[in-house]
Coordinates of C-alpha atoms and ligand atoms in Angstrom, one line a residue:
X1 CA 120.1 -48.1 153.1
X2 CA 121.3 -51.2 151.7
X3 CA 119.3 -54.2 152.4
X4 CA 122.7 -56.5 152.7
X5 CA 125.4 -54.4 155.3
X6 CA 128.9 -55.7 155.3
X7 CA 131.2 -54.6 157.8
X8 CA 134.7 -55.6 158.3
X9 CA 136.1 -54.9 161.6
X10 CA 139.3 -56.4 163.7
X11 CA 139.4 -59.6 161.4
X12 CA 136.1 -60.0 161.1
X13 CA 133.3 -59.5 158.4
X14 CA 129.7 -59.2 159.6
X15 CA 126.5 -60.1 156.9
X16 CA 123.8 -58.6 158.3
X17 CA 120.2 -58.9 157.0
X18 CA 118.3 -55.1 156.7
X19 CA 115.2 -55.7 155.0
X20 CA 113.3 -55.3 158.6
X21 CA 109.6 -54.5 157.1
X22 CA 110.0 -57.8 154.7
X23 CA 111.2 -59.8 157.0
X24 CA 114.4 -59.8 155.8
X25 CA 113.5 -61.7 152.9
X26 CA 116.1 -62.3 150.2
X27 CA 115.6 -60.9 146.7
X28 CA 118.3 -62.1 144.5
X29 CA 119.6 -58.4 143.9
X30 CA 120.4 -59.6 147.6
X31 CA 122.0 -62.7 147.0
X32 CA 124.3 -61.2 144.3
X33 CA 125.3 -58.9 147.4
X34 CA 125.8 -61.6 149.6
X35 CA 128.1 -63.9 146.9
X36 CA 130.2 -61.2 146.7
X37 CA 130.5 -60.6 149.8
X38 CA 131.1 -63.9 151.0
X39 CA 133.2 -64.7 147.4
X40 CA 135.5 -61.6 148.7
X41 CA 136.2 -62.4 152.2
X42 CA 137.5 -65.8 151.3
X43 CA 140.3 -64.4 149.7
X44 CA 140.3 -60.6 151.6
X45 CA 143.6 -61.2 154.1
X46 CA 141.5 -59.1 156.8
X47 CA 139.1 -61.2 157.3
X48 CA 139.4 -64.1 159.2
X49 CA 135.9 -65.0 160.3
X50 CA 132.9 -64.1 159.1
X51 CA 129.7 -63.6 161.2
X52 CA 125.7 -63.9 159.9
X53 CA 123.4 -61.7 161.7
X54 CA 119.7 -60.6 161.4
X55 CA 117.5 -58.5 163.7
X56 CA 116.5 -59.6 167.1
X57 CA 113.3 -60.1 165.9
X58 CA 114.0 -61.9 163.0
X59 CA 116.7 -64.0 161.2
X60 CA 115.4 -64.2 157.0
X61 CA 112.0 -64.7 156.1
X62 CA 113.8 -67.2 153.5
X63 CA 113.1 -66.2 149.5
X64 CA 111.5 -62.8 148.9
X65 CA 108.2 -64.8 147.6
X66 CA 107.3 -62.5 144.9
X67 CA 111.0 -61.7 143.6
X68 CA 111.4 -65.3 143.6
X69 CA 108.2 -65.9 141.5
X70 CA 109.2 -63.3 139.0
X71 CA 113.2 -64.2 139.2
X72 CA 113.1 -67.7 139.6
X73 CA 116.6 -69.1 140.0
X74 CA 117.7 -70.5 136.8
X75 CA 121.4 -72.6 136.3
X76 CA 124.2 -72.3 138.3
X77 CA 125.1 -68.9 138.1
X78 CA 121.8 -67.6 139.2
X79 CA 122.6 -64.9 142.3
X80 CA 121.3 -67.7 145.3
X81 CA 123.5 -70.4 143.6
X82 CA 127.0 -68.3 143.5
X83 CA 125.8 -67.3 147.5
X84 CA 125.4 -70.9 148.4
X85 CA 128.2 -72.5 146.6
X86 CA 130.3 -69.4 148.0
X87 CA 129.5 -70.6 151.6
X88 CA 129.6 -74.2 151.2
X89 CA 133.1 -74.1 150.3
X90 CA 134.1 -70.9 152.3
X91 CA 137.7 -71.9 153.9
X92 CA 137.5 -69.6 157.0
X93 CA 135.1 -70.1 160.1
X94 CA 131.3 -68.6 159.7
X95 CA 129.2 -67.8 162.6
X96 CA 125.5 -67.8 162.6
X97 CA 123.7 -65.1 165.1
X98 CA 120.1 -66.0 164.5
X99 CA 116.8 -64.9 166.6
X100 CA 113.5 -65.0 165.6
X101 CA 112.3 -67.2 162.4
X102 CA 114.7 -68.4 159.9
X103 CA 112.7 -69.7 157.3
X104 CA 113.6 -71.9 154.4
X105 CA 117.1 -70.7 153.2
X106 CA 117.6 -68.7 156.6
X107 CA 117.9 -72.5 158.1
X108 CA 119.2 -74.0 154.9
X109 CA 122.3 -71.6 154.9
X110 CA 123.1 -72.5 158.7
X111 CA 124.0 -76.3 157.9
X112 CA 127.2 -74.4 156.1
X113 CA 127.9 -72.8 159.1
X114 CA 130.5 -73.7 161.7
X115 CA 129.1 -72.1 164.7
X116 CA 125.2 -70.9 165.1
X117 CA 124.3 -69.2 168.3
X118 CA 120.8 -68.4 168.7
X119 CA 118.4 -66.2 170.8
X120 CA 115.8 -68.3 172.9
X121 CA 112.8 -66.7 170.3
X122 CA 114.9 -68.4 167.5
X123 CA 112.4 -70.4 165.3
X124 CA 113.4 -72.6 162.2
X125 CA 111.6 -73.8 159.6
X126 CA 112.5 -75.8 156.4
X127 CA 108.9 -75.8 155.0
X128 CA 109.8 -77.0 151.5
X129 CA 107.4 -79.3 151.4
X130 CA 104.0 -77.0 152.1
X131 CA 105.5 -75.1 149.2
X132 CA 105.2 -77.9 147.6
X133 CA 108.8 -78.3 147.0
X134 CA 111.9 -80.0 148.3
X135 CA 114.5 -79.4 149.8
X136 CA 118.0 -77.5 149.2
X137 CA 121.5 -76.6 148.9
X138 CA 122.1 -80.1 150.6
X139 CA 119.6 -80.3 153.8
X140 CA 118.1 -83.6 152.8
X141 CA 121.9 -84.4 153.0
X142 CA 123.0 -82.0 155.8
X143 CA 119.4 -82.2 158.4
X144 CA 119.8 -86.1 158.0
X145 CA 123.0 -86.5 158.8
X146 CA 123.2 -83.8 161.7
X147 CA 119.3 -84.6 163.2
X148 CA 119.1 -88.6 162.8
X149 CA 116.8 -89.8 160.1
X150 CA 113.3 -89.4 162.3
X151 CA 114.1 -85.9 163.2
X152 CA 115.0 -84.8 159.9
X153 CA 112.2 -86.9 158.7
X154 CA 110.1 -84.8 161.4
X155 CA 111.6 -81.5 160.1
X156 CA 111.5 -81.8 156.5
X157 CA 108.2 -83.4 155.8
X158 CA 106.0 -81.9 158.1
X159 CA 107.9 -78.7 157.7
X160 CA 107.0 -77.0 160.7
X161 CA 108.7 -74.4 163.1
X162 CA 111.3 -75.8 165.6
X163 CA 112.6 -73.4 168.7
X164 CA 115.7 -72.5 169.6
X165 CA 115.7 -75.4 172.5
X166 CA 115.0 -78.1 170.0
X167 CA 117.8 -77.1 167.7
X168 CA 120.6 -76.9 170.3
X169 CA 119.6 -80.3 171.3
X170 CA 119.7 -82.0 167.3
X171 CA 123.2 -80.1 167.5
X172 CA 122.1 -77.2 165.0
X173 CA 122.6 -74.1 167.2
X174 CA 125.6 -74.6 169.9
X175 CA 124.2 -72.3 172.8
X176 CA 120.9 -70.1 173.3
X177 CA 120.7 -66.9 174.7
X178 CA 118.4 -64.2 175.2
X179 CA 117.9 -62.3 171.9
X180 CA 119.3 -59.5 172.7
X181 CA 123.1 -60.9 173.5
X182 CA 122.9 -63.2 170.7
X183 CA 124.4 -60.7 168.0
X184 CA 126.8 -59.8 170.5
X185 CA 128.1 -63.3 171.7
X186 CA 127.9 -64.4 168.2
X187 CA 130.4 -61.1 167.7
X188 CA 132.8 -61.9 171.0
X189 CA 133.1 -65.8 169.6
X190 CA 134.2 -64.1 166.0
X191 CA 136.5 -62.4 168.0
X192 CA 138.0 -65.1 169.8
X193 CA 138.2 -66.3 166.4
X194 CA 140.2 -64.2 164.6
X195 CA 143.0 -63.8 167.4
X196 CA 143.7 -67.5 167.0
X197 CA 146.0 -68.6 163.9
X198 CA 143.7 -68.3 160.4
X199 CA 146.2 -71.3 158.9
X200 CA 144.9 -73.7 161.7
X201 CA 141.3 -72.2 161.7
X202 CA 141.5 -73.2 158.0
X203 CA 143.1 -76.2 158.1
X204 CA 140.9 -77.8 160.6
X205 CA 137.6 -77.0 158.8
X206 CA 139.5 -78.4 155.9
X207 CA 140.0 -81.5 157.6
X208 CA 136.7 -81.8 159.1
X209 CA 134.8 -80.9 155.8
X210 CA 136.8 -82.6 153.2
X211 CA 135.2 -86.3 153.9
X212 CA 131.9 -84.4 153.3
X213 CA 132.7 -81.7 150.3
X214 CA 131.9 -83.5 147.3
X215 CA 128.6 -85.1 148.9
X216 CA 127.2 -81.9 149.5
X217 CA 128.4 -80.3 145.9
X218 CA 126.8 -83.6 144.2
X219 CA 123.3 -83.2 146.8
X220 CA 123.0 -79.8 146.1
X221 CA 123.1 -80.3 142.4
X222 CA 120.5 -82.7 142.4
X223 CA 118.3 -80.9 144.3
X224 CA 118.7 -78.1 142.8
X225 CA 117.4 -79.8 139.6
X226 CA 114.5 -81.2 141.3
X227 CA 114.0 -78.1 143.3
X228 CA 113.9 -75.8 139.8
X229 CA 111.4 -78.5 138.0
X230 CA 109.0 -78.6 141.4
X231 CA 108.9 -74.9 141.0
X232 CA 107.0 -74.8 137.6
X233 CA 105.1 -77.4 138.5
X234 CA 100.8 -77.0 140.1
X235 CA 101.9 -77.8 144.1
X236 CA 104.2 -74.7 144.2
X237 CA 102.4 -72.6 142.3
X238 CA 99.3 -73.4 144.3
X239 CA 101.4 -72.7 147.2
X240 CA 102.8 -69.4 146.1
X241 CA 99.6 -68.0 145.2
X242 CA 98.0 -68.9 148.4
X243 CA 100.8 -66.9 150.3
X244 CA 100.6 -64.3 148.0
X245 CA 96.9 -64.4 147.8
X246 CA 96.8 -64.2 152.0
X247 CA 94.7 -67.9 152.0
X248 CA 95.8 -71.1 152.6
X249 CA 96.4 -73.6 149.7
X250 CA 94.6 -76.3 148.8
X251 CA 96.6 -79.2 147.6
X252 CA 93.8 -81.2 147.1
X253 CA 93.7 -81.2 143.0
X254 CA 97.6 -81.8 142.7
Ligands
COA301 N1 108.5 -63.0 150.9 C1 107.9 -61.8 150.7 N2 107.3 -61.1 151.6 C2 107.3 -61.6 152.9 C3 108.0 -62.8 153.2 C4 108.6 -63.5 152.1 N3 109.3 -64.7 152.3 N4 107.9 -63.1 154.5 C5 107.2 -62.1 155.0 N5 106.8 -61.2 154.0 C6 106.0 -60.0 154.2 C7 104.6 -60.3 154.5 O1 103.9 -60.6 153.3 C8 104.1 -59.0 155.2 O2 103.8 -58.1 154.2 P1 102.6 -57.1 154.3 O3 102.9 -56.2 155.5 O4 102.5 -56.4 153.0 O5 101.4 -58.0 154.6 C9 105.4 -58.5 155.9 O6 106.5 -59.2 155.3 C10 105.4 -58.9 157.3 O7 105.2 -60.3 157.4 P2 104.1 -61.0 158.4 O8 103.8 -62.4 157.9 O9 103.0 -60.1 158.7 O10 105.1 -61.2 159.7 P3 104.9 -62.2 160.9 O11 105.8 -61.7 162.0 O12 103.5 -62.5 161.3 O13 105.5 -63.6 160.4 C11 107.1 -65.0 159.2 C12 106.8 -63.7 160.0 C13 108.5 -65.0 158.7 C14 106.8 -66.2 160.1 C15 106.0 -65.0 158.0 O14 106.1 -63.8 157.4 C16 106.2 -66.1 157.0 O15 106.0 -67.3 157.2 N6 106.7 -65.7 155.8 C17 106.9 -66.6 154.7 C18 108.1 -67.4 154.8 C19 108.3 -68.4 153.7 O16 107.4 -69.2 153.3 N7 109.5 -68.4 153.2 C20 109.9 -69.4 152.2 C21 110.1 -68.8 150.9 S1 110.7 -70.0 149.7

C-alpha cells in the first residue's frame, strides 16, 4: 500500500502518513506524493479543506534518515521543497491531526498549518540542532514569532521533545484530546469547514497571511541555503552516522 493515502471525501482531502514500521518517515519518493497532492487540491474545486493525519501512535518521524543521506535535497525543485512551498502558500484551510512524535519536518510543516489538534501523547521536536543543523522551511521565523523569543530559544537550541500540553499553551496545537479522537475531531472540524463559504475561508487566510507571505518565502530560502551547506558539513554527518550507527554522537572534534 502506498506510503502517502489521499482521500477526498465531502470537501475534504485527508494526507495521511502510512509508513507505520518507519515511523512514518518521509522519503522524498514521499514528498513528491505529497506536492502533488497538496499542489492539486489547491486548485481541485472539491476540495475545500485539507486535513494532515498520522497514526495514533505516531505523527512523522521527520526525514527518512537514510533516504535523506543518499537523496539529499538539492535546489528548489527537490521533492521536500515543491511540498513545502505547496503548503506555505496553500489558499484553502489545512488541519493538523497529530499524536505521538512529530519530529523535525513533522513539527516544521505544522507552523503552515491553520488548525493543529493533537492527541495528549503528542510530542514535538525540532532537533535541528543535535543534527547538527538548523532550522527550516521558516521556523526560526515561524517558532519565534508564535513561542516568544525564550521559548523558541528553548525549542530550537536545545532541541528537545515538547508534549502536547506545552504546545497548546505556546499557541501551536489549539485543543488536545485523547489520541484516539484526535483523527476524528481533526475530521468533524474539516467538516465544519467545508460547509462554510470556501471564498471567505480563503479570503480570510489571505488576509491573515499576506502581512507574513514574503517573510517566510525570503526565511525559508535562507535557511534552506544554510540548511543544504550544514548538511555536507562534519556536525551532521557525525550526527547521521551516530543515528544510523545506533550510538550517540560525539561533537566533540567539530
Ligand atoms: N529515518 C529512518 N528510520 C527511522 C526514522 C527516521 N527518521 N525514525 C525511526 N526510524 C526507524 C528506526 O531506525 C527503527 O528501525 P529498526 O526497527 O530497523 O531499528 C524503526 O524506525 C522504529 O524506530 P524506533 O526508534 O525503534 O521507535 P521509537 O518509538 O523508540 O522512537 C522516534 C520513535 C520517532 C522518537 C525515534 O525513532 C526517532 O527519534 N527517530 C529519529 C527522528 C529524527 O531524528 N528525525 C529527523 C530527521 S532529519
Amino acid at each position: 500500500m502506498s506510503e502517502i493515502l489521499v482521500h477526498t471525501e465531502a470537501g475534504v482531502a485527508t494526507i495521511s502518513f502510512n509508513r507505520l514500521e518507519r515511523k512514518n518517515s518521509i522519503t522524498s519518493a514521499m514528498y513528491a506524493t505529497l506536492a502533488d497532492a497538496v499542489t492539486q487540491a489547491a486548485t481541485d474545486a472539491a476540495v475545500r479543506v485539507l486535513v494532515f493525519q498520522g497514526h495514533e501512535t505516531v505523527f512523522s518521524a521527520g526525514n527518512d534518515i537514510g533516504d535523506f543521506l543518499n537523496t539529499p535535497p538539492t535546489g528548489d525543485d527537490a521533492p521536500v521543497w515543491r511540498f513545502m512551498r505547496a503548503l506555505a502558500a496553500f489558499p484553502k484551510p489545512a488541519i493538523a491531526a497529530v499524536c505521538g512524535p512529530a519530529v523535525g519536518i513533522g513539527t516544521t510543516l505544522l507552523f503552515h498549518c491553520d488548525l493543529v489538534y493533537a492527541g495528549d501523547n503528542a510530542a514535538f521536536s525540532m532537533p535541528f540542532v543535535n543534527l547538527g543543523l538548523c532550522p527550516e522551511f521558516a521556523s526560526s521565523l515561524t517558532v519565534t514569532q508564535m513561542f516568544g523569543y525564550h521559548r523558541a530559544a528553548e525549542a530550537l537550541l536545545m532541541g528537545e521533545p515538547f508534549m502536547a500540553e506545552a504546545a497548546l499553551e505556546t499557541g501551536l496545537v489549539n485543543r488536545v484530546l485523547p489520541p484516539t479522537e484526535a483523527n476524528g475531531y481533526a475530521q468533524a472540524q474539516a467538516r465544519k469547514l467545508a460547509a462554510k463559504p470556501l471564498s471567505s475561508l480563503v479570503e480570510t487566510k489571505r488576509l491573515m497571511k499576506k502581512g507574513q507571505a514574503a517573510q517566510i518565502m525570503a526565511q525559508m530560502g535562507e535557511e534552506g541555503a544554510s540548511f543544504g551547506r550544514m548538511l555536507r558539513e562534519p556536525a551532521a554527518r557525525e550526527a547521521f552516522g551516530a543515528f544510523m550507527e545506533k550510538r550517540k554522537p560525539d561533537f566533540s572534534k567539530v
